[in-house]
Coordinates of N, CA, C and O in Angstrom, one line a residue:
V1 N -73.1 -66.8 -105.3 CA -75.0 -67.4 -105.5 C -74.9 -67.3 -103.9 O -75.7 -66.5 -103.8
F2 N -74.6 -68.3 -102.6 CA -74.9 -68.3 -101.8 C -74.3 -66.8 -100.9 O -75.1 -66.4 -100.3
Q3 N -73.5 -66.5 -101.3 CA -73.2 -65.0 -100.6 C -73.7 -63.8 -100.8 O -73.9 -63.4 -100.5
T4 N -74.2 -63.8 -102.3 CA -75.4 -63.0 -102.4 C -76.6 -63.1 -101.6 O -77.4 -62.4 -102.1
L5 N -77.0 -64.3 -102.2 CA -78.8 -64.8 -101.2 C -78.4 -64.3 -99.8 O -79.3 -63.7 -99.1
L6 N -76.9 -64.4 -99.4 CA -77.0 -63.8 -97.4 C -77.6 -62.5 -97.7 O -77.8 -62.1 -96.5
E7 N -76.3 -61.3 -98.5 CA -76.0 -60.2 -98.5 C -78.0 -59.9 -98.6 O -77.7 -59.0 -98.6
L8 N -78.7 -60.8 -99.8 CA -80.0 -59.9 -99.2 C -80.6 -59.8 -98.7 O -81.8 -59.1 -98.4
N9 N -80.5 -61.1 -97.9 CA -81.0 -61.2 -97.1 C -80.5 -60.4 -95.0 O -80.6 -60.8 -94.3
G10 N -79.9 -59.7 -95.5 CA -78.8 -58.7 -94.4 C -77.5 -59.7 -93.9 O -77.3 -59.5 -92.7
A11 N -77.2 -60.4 -94.3 CA -75.8 -61.2 -93.4 C -75.0 -61.8 -94.5 O -74.9 -61.3 -95.8
T12 N -74.3 -62.1 -94.3 CA -72.9 -62.1 -94.7 C -71.6 -63.4 -94.6 O -72.5 -64.3 -93.5
L13 N -70.9 -64.4 -95.1 CA -70.0 -65.0 -93.6 C -69.0 -63.8 -93.7 O -68.1 -63.4 -94.4
E14 N -68.2 -64.5 -93.1 CA -67.0 -63.6 -92.2 C -66.1 -65.1 -91.3 O -66.5 -66.7 -90.8
R15 N -64.7 -65.5 -91.6 CA -63.8 -66.0 -91.6 C -63.2 -65.5 -90.1 O -62.3 -64.3 -89.5
R16 N -63.7 -66.8 -88.7 CA -62.9 -66.4 -87.3 C -62.2 -68.2 -87.7 O -62.4 -68.9 -87.4
G17 N -61.0 -67.6 -87.1 CA -59.9 -68.8 -87.8 C -59.8 -70.5 -88.7 O -59.9 -69.1 -90.2
D18 N -60.5 -71.2 -88.8 CA -60.8 -72.3 -88.8 C -62.1 -72.2 -89.4 O -62.9 -73.2 -90.2
V19 N -63.2 -71.1 -88.8 CA -64.7 -71.0 -88.7 C -64.7 -70.2 -89.8 O -64.5 -69.3 -89.8
V20 N -65.8 -70.7 -90.5 CA -66.3 -69.6 -91.9 C -67.9 -69.1 -90.6 O -68.8 -70.5 -90.5
A21 N -68.9 -67.8 -90.4 CA -69.7 -68.2 -89.5 C -70.5 -67.1 -90.6 O -70.3 -66.6 -91.3
V22 N -71.7 -67.3 -90.7 CA -72.9 -66.3 -91.4 C -72.9 -64.9 -90.1 O -73.3 -65.6 -88.9
V23 N -73.4 -64.4 -90.3 CA -73.0 -63.4 -89.3 C -73.5 -62.3 -90.3 O -73.3 -62.1 -91.0
P24 N -74.3 -60.9 -88.9 CA -75.5 -60.1 -89.7 C -74.5 -59.1 -90.4 O -73.3 -59.5 -89.7
T25 N -75.0 -58.3 -91.6 CA -74.0 -57.6 -92.4 C -73.5 -56.1 -91.2 O -72.4 -56.0 -91.3
S26 N -74.8 -55.9 -90.3 CA -74.6 -55.0 -89.1 C -73.5 -55.6 -88.2 O -72.3 -54.0 -88.0
E27 N -72.7 -56.6 -88.3 CA -71.7 -56.4 -87.2 C -70.4 -56.9 -87.2 O -70.1 -56.9 -87.2
V28 N -70.2 -57.1 -88.9 CA -69.1 -56.7 -90.0 C -68.3 -55.7 -90.1 O -69.2 -54.7 -90.4
T29 N -67.0 -55.8 -89.0 CA -66.7 -53.9 -89.6 C -65.9 -53.9 -91.0 O -65.2 -55.6 -91.2
P30 N -66.1 -53.4 -91.2 CA -65.4 -53.0 -92.9 C -63.8 -52.7 -93.2 O -63.2 -52.2 -91.6
T31 N -63.1 -53.5 -94.4 CA -61.9 -53.1 -94.2 C -61.8 -52.3 -95.1 O -62.4 -52.7 -95.7
F32 N -60.4 -51.3 -95.9 CA -60.2 -50.5 -96.6 C -59.5 -52.1 -97.7 O -59.1 -52.5 -97.2
V33 N -60.1 -52.3 -98.7 CA -59.1 -52.7 -99.9 C -58.8 -52.4 -101.0 O -59.8 -50.9 -101.3
T34 N -58.5 -52.4 -101.6 CA -58.2 -51.4 -103.3 C -59.4 -52.2 -103.8 O -59.7 -53.1 -104.6
P35 N -59.6 -51.7 -104.6 CA -60.6 -52.3 -106.4 C -60.4 -53.5 -106.8 O -60.8 -54.3 -107.1
D36 N -59.1 -53.9 -106.5 CA -58.6 -55.9 -107.5 C -58.8 -56.4 -105.8 O -59.4 -57.4 -106.5
D37 N -58.9 -56.1 -104.8 CA -58.7 -57.3 -103.7 C -60.4 -57.6 -102.9 O -60.5 -57.9 -102.0
V38 N -61.2 -56.3 -103.9 CA -62.7 -56.2 -103.2 C -63.4 -57.9 -102.9 O -64.0 -58.0 -101.8
N39 N -63.1 -59.3 -104.2 CA -64.2 -60.4 -103.8 C -63.0 -60.4 -102.3 O -63.8 -61.8 -101.2
G40 N -62.4 -60.5 -101.8 CA -62.1 -60.5 -100.0 C -62.7 -60.9 -98.7 O -62.5 -61.5 -98.4
A41 N -63.2 -59.9 -99.1 CA -64.3 -59.1 -97.5 C -64.8 -58.9 -97.5 O -65.6 -58.9 -98.9
P42 N -65.9 -59.8 -96.6 CA -67.3 -59.6 -97.1 C -67.6 -58.1 -96.9 O -68.9 -57.7 -97.6
R43 N -67.2 -57.6 -95.8 CA -67.4 -55.9 -96.3 C -66.0 -55.1 -96.2 O -65.0 -55.0 -95.5
S44 N -66.1 -53.9 -97.8 CA -65.6 -53.7 -97.8 C -65.2 -51.8 -97.9 O -66.3 -51.4 -98.3
I45 N -64.4 -51.0 -97.3 CA -64.1 -50.0 -97.4 C -63.7 -49.0 -98.6 O -62.3 -50.2 -99.0
V46 N -64.1 -49.0 -100.0 CA -62.2 -49.1 -101.0 C -62.5 -47.2 -101.8 O -64.1 -46.6 -101.5
V47 N -61.9 -46.7 -102.2 CA -60.6 -45.6 -102.0 C -61.4 -45.6 -104.0 O -60.5 -46.3 -104.7
L48 N -62.1 -44.2 -104.6 CA -62.2 -44.8 -106.5 C -61.7 -43.3 -106.8 O -62.7 -42.5 -106.5
P49 N -60.3 -43.2 -106.8 CA -60.1 -41.7 -107.4 C -60.5 -41.8 -109.3 O -60.6 -42.7 -110.0
L50 N -61.8 -40.5 -109.0 CA -61.6 -40.1 -110.8 C -61.5 -39.0 -111.2 O -60.9 -38.5 -111.0
S51 N -60.8 -39.7 -113.3 CA -59.7 -38.9 -113.7 C -61.1 -38.1 -114.3 O -60.4 -37.6 -114.6
F52 N -61.9 -38.3 -114.8 CA -62.4 -37.9 -116.5 C -64.0 -37.7 -115.9 O -64.6 -36.8 -116.2
I53 N -64.4 -37.8 -114.8 CA -65.6 -37.6 -114.6 C -65.8 -36.6 -113.1 O -64.6 -37.4 -112.0
S54 N -66.7 -35.3 -112.6 CA -66.8 -34.7 -111.1 C -67.0 -36.1 -110.5 O -67.9 -36.8 -110.7
V55 N -67.0 -35.9 -109.4 CA -67.3 -36.6 -107.7 C -68.8 -36.5 -108.1 O -69.3 -37.2 -107.3
T56 N -69.1 -34.9 -107.8 CA -71.2 -34.7 -107.8 C -71.4 -35.5 -108.7 O -72.9 -36.3 -108.7
E57 N -71.1 -35.6 -110.6 CA -72.0 -36.2 -111.2 C -71.5 -38.3 -111.6 O -72.7 -38.5 -111.5
M58 N -70.4 -38.2 -110.7 CA -70.5 -39.5 -110.2 C -71.5 -40.5 -109.4 O -72.4 -41.1 -109.6
V59 N -71.7 -39.6 -108.2 CA -72.9 -39.5 -106.9 C -74.3 -39.6 -107.7 O -75.1 -39.9 -107.3
R60 N -74.2 -38.4 -108.7 CA -75.0 -38.0 -109.0 C -76.0 -40.0 -110.0 O -77.2 -40.2 -110.3
L61 N -75.2 -40.2 -111.3 CA -75.2 -41.3 -111.9 C -75.4 -42.3 -110.5 O -76.3 -43.8 -111.3
L62 N -74.9 -42.5 -109.5 CA -75.1 -44.3 -108.2 C -76.1 -44.1 -107.6 O -76.4 -45.0 -107.7
E63 N -76.6 -43.2 -107.5 CA -77.8 -42.9 -106.7 C -78.6 -44.2 -107.1 O -79.3 -45.0 -106.4
P64 N -78.9 -44.4 -108.7 CA -80.5 -45.3 -108.6 C -79.9 -46.9 -108.6 O -81.0 -47.3 -108.8
V65 N -78.7 -46.2 -108.2 CA -77.9 -47.9 -108.5 C -77.6 -48.7 -107.4 O -78.3 -49.4 -106.6
V66 N -77.4 -47.4 -105.8 CA -76.7 -47.9 -105.0 C -77.5 -47.7 -103.9 O -78.2 -46.4 -103.6
S67 N -77.7 -48.0 -102.6 CA -78.4 -48.0 -101.4 C -77.3 -46.3 -100.7 O -76.1 -46.5 -100.9
P68 N -78.4 -45.9 -99.8 CA -77.1 -44.4 -99.2 C -76.8 -45.1 -98.5 O -75.9 -43.9 -98.5
E69 N -76.4 -45.8 -97.7 CA -75.7 -46.5 -97.0 C -74.0 -46.5 -98.3 O -72.4 -46.6 -96.9
A70 N -73.8 -46.8 -99.2 CA -72.8 -46.8 -100.2 C -71.9 -46.3 -99.8 O -70.5 -46.5 -100.3
I71 N -72.2 -44.8 -100.1 CA -71.4 -43.3 -100.0 C -70.8 -43.6 -99.1 O -72.0 -42.5 -98.2
V72 N -69.6 -43.0 -98.5 CA -69.0 -43.3 -96.9 C -69.1 -41.4 -96.8 O -69.4 -40.9 -96.1
H73 N -68.1 -41.4 -97.8 CA -67.3 -39.5 -98.0 C -67.2 -39.4 -99.7 O -66.9 -40.3 -100.3
V74 N -67.9 -38.3 -99.6 CA -67.5 -37.6 -100.9 C -66.6 -36.1 -100.5 O -66.0 -35.8 -99.9
N75 N -65.1 -36.2 -101.4 CA -64.3 -35.3 -101.6 C -64.0 -34.7 -102.5 O -63.8 -34.5 -103.9
R76 N -64.6 -33.9 -103.0 CA -65.4 -33.1 -104.0 C -63.4 -32.4 -104.3 O -63.1 -32.1 -105.9
E77 N -62.0 -31.5 -103.0 CA -60.7 -31.5 -104.1 C -60.2 -32.2 -104.4 O -59.6 -32.1 -105.1
R78 N -60.1 -33.4 -103.7 CA -59.6 -34.6 -104.8 C -60.5 -35.5 -105.2 O -59.8 -36.3 -106.3
N79 N -61.8 -35.3 -105.6 CA -62.1 -36.2 -107.1 C -61.8 -37.4 -106.6 O -62.1 -38.3 -107.4
L80 N -62.9 -37.8 -105.7 CA -62.8 -39.2 -105.7 C -63.3 -39.4 -104.0 O -64.1 -38.7 -103.7
I81 N -64.1 -40.4 -104.4 CA -65.4 -41.2 -103.4 C -65.4 -42.3 -102.3 O -63.9 -43.4 -103.0
L82 N -66.2 -42.4 -101.3 CA -65.4 -43.6 -100.5 C -66.6 -44.5 -100.9 O -67.5 -43.9 -100.4
V83 N -66.5 -45.5 -101.0 CA -68.1 -45.8 -101.3 C -67.6 -47.5 -100.2 O -66.3 -47.9 -99.7
T84 N -69.4 -48.2 -99.4 CA -68.6 -49.1 -98.4 C -69.6 -50.2 -98.8 O -70.6 -49.5 -100.3
G85 N -69.4 -51.9 -98.8 CA -70.5 -52.3 -98.8 C -70.1 -54.6 -99.0 O -69.0 -54.2 -98.8
S86 N -70.7 -55.0 -99.3 CA -70.8 -56.4 -100.1 C -70.1 -56.3 -101.4 O -69.4 -55.0 -101.4
A87 N -69.2 -57.3 -101.4 CA -68.6 -57.5 -102.6 C -69.2 -57.3 -103.5 O -69.0 -56.8 -104.3
A88 N -70.4 -57.5 -104.0 CA -71.4 -57.4 -104.4 C -72.2 -56.1 -105.0 O -71.7 -55.6 -105.8
E89 N -71.8 -55.0 -103.8 CA -72.2 -53.7 -104.1 C -71.3 -52.8 -104.2 O -70.9 -52.1 -105.1
I90 N -69.7 -53.4 -103.7 CA -68.9 -53.1 -104.3 C -68.5 -53.1 -105.8 O -68.5 -51.7 -106.7
E91 N -69.7 -54.4 -106.4 CA -68.7 -54.9 -108.1 C -69.4 -53.8 -108.8 O -68.9 -53.6 -109.7
T92 N -70.8 -53.1 -108.3 CA -71.6 -53.3 -108.8 C -71.2 -51.1 -108.8 O -71.5 -51.1 -110.0
I93 N -70.8 -50.7 -107.9 CA -69.7 -49.8 -107.9 C -69.2 -49.4 -109.4 O -68.8 -48.2 -110.0
L94 N -68.3 -50.5 -109.0 CA -66.9 -50.6 -109.8 C -66.8 -50.2 -111.2 O -66.8 -49.8 -112.6
E95 N -68.3 -51.0 -111.6 CA -69.1 -51.7 -113.2 C -69.6 -49.9 -113.8 O -68.9 -49.7 -114.3
A96 N -69.8 -49.3 -112.1 CA -70.6 -48.0 -112.9 C -69.6 -46.9 -113.6 O -69.8 -46.0 -113.9
V97 N -68.4 -47.3 -112.3 CA -67.2 -46.0 -112.6 C -66.9 -46.2 -114.4 O -65.8 -45.3 -115.1
K98 N -66.8 -47.3 -114.8 CA -65.4 -47.5 -115.5 C -66.4 -47.7 -116.5 O -65.9 -46.8 -117.5
L99 N -68.2 -47.5 -116.6 CA -68.4 -47.2 -117.9 C -68.6 -45.8 -117.7 O -68.9 -45.1 -118.8
F100 N -68.7 -45.2 -116.1 CA -69.0 -43.4 -116.7 C -67.7 -42.1 -117.2 O -67.6 -41.7 -116.8
D101 N -66.7 -43.7 -115.9 CA -65.5 -42.5 -116.1 C -64.5 -42.5 -116.5 O -63.6 -43.5 -116.6
I102 N -64.7 -41.9 -118.1 CA -64.5 -42.4 -119.2 C -64.3 -40.8 -119.8 O -64.3 -40.0 -119.2
D103 N -62.9 -41.1 -120.7 CA -62.1 -39.2 -121.3 C -62.9 -39.8 -122.2 O -62.6 -40.2 -123.6
V104 N -63.9 -38.0 -122.4 CA -64.9 -38.9 -123.7 C -64.4 -37.9 -125.1 O -64.8 -38.4 -126.3
L105 N -62.9 -37.3 -124.8 CA -62.3 -37.0 -125.8 C -61.1 -37.8 -126.4 O -60.4 -36.7 -127.6
R106 N -61.2 -38.8 -126.0 CA -60.0 -39.6 -126.4 C -59.8 -39.9 -128.1 O -61.0 -40.1 -128.5
G107 N -59.0 -40.1 -128.6 CA -59.1 -40.3 -130.4 C -59.7 -39.1 -130.8 O -59.6 -39.1 -132.3
K108 N -60.0 -37.7 -130.0 CA -60.7 -37.1 -131.3 C -60.0 -35.7 -131.2 O -58.7 -35.8 -130.5
S109 N -60.1 -35.1 -132.3 CA -59.9 -34.4 -132.5 C -60.5 -32.5 -132.1 O -61.2 -32.9 -132.4
V110 N -59.5 -31.8 -131.3 CA -60.5 -30.6 -131.2 C -59.4 -29.2 -132.1 O -58.5 -29.7 -131.4
A111 N -60.5 -28.2 -132.1 CA -60.3 -26.9 -132.7 C -60.7 -25.4 -132.4 O -61.9 -26.1 -132.7
F112 N -60.1 -24.8 -132.1 CA -61.7 -23.6 -131.5 C -61.8 -22.5 -132.9 O -59.9 -22.3 -133.3
F113 N -62.2 -22.0 -133.4 CA -62.5 -20.7 -134.2 C -63.1 -19.5 -133.9 O -64.3 -19.7 -133.5
P114 N -62.6 -18.2 -133.5 CA -62.8 -17.6 -133.0 C -63.6 -16.8 -134.3 O -63.3 -17.0 -135.8
L115 N -64.8 -16.4 -134.0 CA -65.4 -15.5 -135.5 C -65.8 -14.3 -135.5 O -65.5 -13.4 -134.7
R116 N -65.1 -13.4 -136.5 CA -65.1 -12.0 -136.3 C -66.6 -11.1 -136.2 O -66.6 -10.3 -135.5
A117 N -67.4 -11.6 -138.2 CA -69.0 -11.0 -137.7 C -70.0 -11.8 -137.4 O -71.4 -11.2 -137.2
A118 N -69.5 -13.4 -137.6 CA -70.8 -13.8 -137.4 C -71.5 -14.3 -136.4 O -70.2 -14.4 -134.9
D119 N -72.8 -14.8 -136.1 CA -72.9 -15.6 -135.1 C -72.6 -17.0 -134.9 O -72.2 -17.7 -135.6
P120 N -71.7 -17.4 -133.3 CA -71.9 -18.5 -133.5 C -72.7 -19.8 -134.0 O -72.2 -20.6 -133.6
E121 N -73.9 -19.0 -133.0 CA -74.8 -20.9 -132.9 C -75.9 -20.6 -135.2 O -75.8 -21.7 -135.4
A122 N -75.5 -19.3 -134.7 CA -75.9 -19.6 -137.3 C -75.2 -20.4 -138.1 O -74.9 -21.4 -138.0
V123 N -73.8 -19.7 -137.3 CA -72.4 -20.7 -137.4 C -72.6 -22.6 -138.0 O -72.7 -23.4 -138.5
S124 N -72.4 -22.7 -135.8 CA -72.8 -23.9 -136.4 C -74.3 -25.0 -137.0 O -74.3 -25.7 -136.9
D125 N -75.3 -24.0 -136.9 CA -76.7 -25.0 -137.9 C -76.0 -25.3 -138.6 O -76.7 -26.0 -139.5
E126 N -75.5 -23.6 -139.9 CA -75.2 -24.3 -140.9 C -74.0 -25.0 -140.8 O -74.6 -26.0 -142.5
L127 N -73.3 -25.2 -140.4 CA -72.3 -26.2 -140.1 C -72.7 -27.4 -140.0 O -72.9 -28.4 -141.0
R128 N -73.9 -27.8 -139.5 CA -75.2 -29.0 -138.9 C -75.1 -29.8 -140.1 O -75.3 -30.5 -140.9
L129 N -75.8 -28.5 -140.8 CA -76.5 -29.0 -142.1 C -74.9 -29.1 -143.3 O -75.2 -30.4 -145.0
I130 N -74.9 -28.6 -143.8 CA -73.5 -29.1 -144.8 C -72.7 -30.2 -144.6 O -72.4 -31.0 -145.5
F131 N -72.0 -30.6 -143.0 CA -72.0 -31.9 -143.3 C -72.7 -33.0 -142.4 O -72.0 -34.2 -142.3
D132 N -74.0 -32.9 -142.6 CA -74.9 -33.5 -142.7 C -74.8 -34.5 -140.9 O -75.0 -35.8 -141.1
S133 N -74.0 -33.7 -139.8 CA -73.8 -34.0 -138.7 C -75.0 -34.1 -138.0 O -74.8 -34.2 -136.1
G134 N -76.0 -33.2 -137.8 CA -77.4 -33.6 -137.0 C -77.6 -34.4 -137.0 O -76.9 -36.1 -137.5
E135 N -78.8 -34.5 -135.7 CA -79.4 -36.0 -135.3 C -80.2 -37.4 -135.9 O -80.8 -36.3 -137.4
G136 N -79.1 -38.5 -136.7 CA -79.5 -39.1 -137.5 C -78.9 -39.4 -139.0 O -78.6 -40.1 -140.0
G137 N -78.0 -38.0 -138.9 CA -77.6 -37.7 -140.2 C -75.7 -38.4 -140.2 O -75.8 -39.6 -139.7
S138 N -75.7 -38.7 -141.4 CA -74.5 -39.3 -142.3 C -73.2 -39.0 -141.1 O -72.0 -40.2 -141.6
L139 N -73.1 -37.8 -140.8 CA -71.4 -38.0 -140.2 C -72.2 -37.4 -138.4 O -71.7 -37.0 -137.6
D140 N -73.6 -38.3 -138.3 CA -74.4 -37.8 -136.7 C -73.6 -38.6 -135.5 O -72.4 -40.1 -135.7
G141 N -72.1 -37.8 -134.6 CA -71.4 -38.3 -133.9 C -70.0 -38.2 -134.0 O -69.1 -39.2 -133.6
V142 N -69.6 -38.0 -135.7 CA -68.6 -38.5 -136.5 C -68.2 -37.0 -136.1 O -66.5 -36.8 -135.8
V143 N -68.5 -35.5 -136.3 CA -68.1 -34.5 -135.9 C -69.6 -33.5 -135.6 O -69.9 -33.3 -135.7
D144 N -68.8 -32.7 -134.8 CA -69.7 -32.2 -134.2 C -69.5 -30.5 -133.6 O -68.2 -30.3 -133.8
F145 N -70.4 -29.5 -133.7 CA -70.2 -28.0 -134.1 C -70.3 -26.9 -132.8 O -71.6 -27.7 -132.2
V146 N -69.9 -26.8 -131.6 CA -69.9 -25.9 -130.1 C -70.5 -25.2 -130.5 O -68.7 -24.5 -130.4
P147 N -71.2 -23.7 -130.7 CA -71.1 -23.0 -130.4 C -70.4 -22.0 -129.0 O -71.2 -22.7 -128.0
N148 N -69.9 -20.5 -128.9 CA -69.7 -20.0 -127.8 C -70.1 -18.9 -128.6 O -69.3 -18.2 -128.4
E149 N -71.3 -18.0 -127.4 CA -71.9 -16.6 -127.8 C -70.3 -16.1 -127.2 O -70.4 -15.1 -127.6
R150 N -70.1 -16.2 -125.9 CA -69.9 -15.5 -124.8 C -68.2 -15.1 -125.5 O -67.8 -14.5 -125.5
L151 N -67.7 -16.0 -126.8 CA -66.4 -16.2 -126.5 C -65.8 -16.0 -128.5 O -65.4 -15.0 -129.0
G152 N -67.2 -15.4 -128.7 CA -68.0 -15.4 -130.2 C -66.9 -16.8 -131.6 O -66.3 -16.1 -132.5
S153 N -67.2 -17.9 -131.0 CA -66.6 -18.2 -131.9 C -67.1 -20.2 -131.7 O -68.5 -20.5 -131.5
V154 N -66.9 -20.7 -132.4 CA -67.1 -22.5 -132.3 C -66.1 -23.2 -131.9 O -65.4 -23.0 -132.8
L155 N -66.0 -24.7 -131.5 CA -65.6 -25.4 -131.3 C -65.8 -26.8 -131.9 O -67.5 -26.6 -132.2
V156 N -64.9 -27.4 -133.0 CA -65.1 -28.2 -133.1 C -64.2 -29.7 -132.9 O -63.6 -29.8 -132.7
I157 N -65.6 -30.0 -132.5 CA -64.7 -31.9 -132.2 C -65.5 -33.4 -133.1 O -66.5 -33.1 -133.4
T158 N -63.7 -33.5 -134.0 CA -64.0 -35.1 -133.9 C -63.3 -35.7 -133.8 O -62.8 -36.2 -133.5
S159 N -64.5 -37.2 -134.6 CA -63.5 -38.4 -134.6 C -62.1 -38.4 -135.5 O -61.3 -39.6 -135.9
R160 N -62.3 -37.8 -136.7 CA -61.7 -37.9 -137.8 C -60.8 -36.1 -137.5 O -61.6 -35.2 -138.5
A161 N -59.6 -35.9 -138.0 CA -59.2 -34.6 -137.3 C -59.0 -34.1 -139.2 O -59.3 -32.7 -139.8
R162 N -59.4 -34.4 -140.4 CA -59.4 -34.2 -141.8 C -60.4 -33.1 -142.0 O -60.4 -32.5 -143.1
Y163 N -61.7 -33.4 -140.5 CA -62.9 -32.5 -141.3 C -63.0 -31.3 -139.6 O -62.7 -30.4 -140.6
I164 N -61.6 -31.0 -139.6 CA -61.3 -30.2 -139.0 C -60.6 -29.2 -140.1 O -60.8 -27.8 -140.2
T165 N -59.9 -29.4 -140.6 CA -59.8 -28.6 -142.3 C -60.6 -28.5 -143.4 O -60.9 -27.1 -142.9
E166 N -61.4 -28.8 -143.2 CA -62.4 -28.8 -144.0 C -64.0 -28.1 -143.7 O -64.4 -26.8 -144.1
A167 N -63.5 -27.8 -142.0 CA -65.0 -26.9 -141.0 C -64.3 -25.8 -141.3 O -65.3 -24.8 -141.1
E168 N -63.5 -25.3 -141.0 CA -62.3 -24.5 -140.8 C -61.9 -23.1 -142.0 O -62.9 -22.3 -142.1
D169 N -62.6 -24.0 -143.5 CA -63.0 -23.7 -144.5 C -64.3 -23.5 -144.3 O -64.0 -22.0 -144.9
W170 N -65.1 -24.2 -144.5 CA -66.9 -23.5 -144.2 C -66.2 -22.5 -142.9 O -67.6 -21.3 -143.5
I171 N -66.1 -22.3 -142.2 CA -65.8 -21.2 -140.7 C -65.5 -19.6 -141.6 O -66.5 -19.3 -140.9
R172 N -64.0 -20.3 -142.1 CA -64.7 -18.9 -142.8 C -65.2 -18.2 -144.1 O -65.1 -16.7 -144.0
R173 N -64.8 -19.8 -144.8 CA -66.3 -18.9 -145.5 C -67.7 -17.9 -145.3 O -67.7 -16.4 -145.2
L174 N -68.3 -19.0 -144.6 CA -69.8 -17.5 -143.4 C -68.8 -16.9 -143.2 O -70.6 -16.3 -143.2
D175 N -67.9 -16.8 -141.7 CA -67.3 -15.8 -141.6 C -67.4 -14.5 -142.5 O -67.7 -13.1 -142.0
S176 N -66.8 -14.9 -143.7 CA -66.9 -13.8 -143.9 C -67.6 -12.8 -145.5 O -67.9 -11.3 -145.4
S177 N -69.0 -13.6 -145.3 CA -70.3 -13.4 -146.1 C -71.6 -12.8 -144.5 O -71.3 -11.8 -145.5
A178 N -71.3 -13.0 -143.4 CA -71.8 -12.9 -142.4 C -70.9 -11.2 -142.4 O -71.5 -10.0 -142.5
G179 N -69.8 -11.0 -142.6 CA -69.3 -9.6 -141.9 C -69.5 -8.6 -143.3 O -70.0 -7.4 -143.2
R180 N -69.4 -9.1 -144.4 CA -69.5 -8.7 -146.0 C -71.5 -8.2 -145.8 O -71.6 -7.0 -146.1
A181 N -72.1 -9.0 -145.2 CA -74.0 -8.6 -145.3 C -73.5 -7.8 -144.1 O -74.8 -6.3 -144.4
R182 N -73.1 -7.9 -142.8 CA -73.2 -6.5 -142.5 C -72.8 -4.6 -142.5 O -73.0 -3.7 -141.8
R183 N -71.9 -4.9 -144.0 CA -70.9 -4.1 -143.7 C -72.0 -3.0 -144.6 O -71.9 -1.9 -145.1
T184 N -72.9 -4.1 -146.0 CA -73.8 -2.9 -146.7 C -75.2 -2.6 -145.7 O -75.2 -3.0 -144.4

């Protein structure tokens, strides 16, 4: 608590041999540490490689939470961020990264279905009605249908693999009926 109060007032504790001194934060040279060793140094630099989110998006999400000086360097090629700050600032950044750098497709089944005749947007809309997966529906968040106009297809994403087979049956029916309607 004392360290946090010092940091809020632009100071920190620094060990100098057997003495612990209160010094202005600006006089402390940051040291490189791993995310697990943040609590040991008054000011740290941590390298944060991101696995599932782009560095650009992560920086955008961090902007309201951290000071502009906290982000030292952004490496888009390696998808990593160098951040600096007090232990409390680094902990805030680490918590945000844990919250947003997640595999959103973990535990999901995904299938891609090209269409011959039907419009992908129209098929996706019909599937949302059939599966009641729209906002507030019984399968909202369980199964999703993503139209792709450019590829003339529908992507099905679900946390329950059995819905892939059901969606495929409905997509074939809707695509077939659209083909028959166009021929007449």
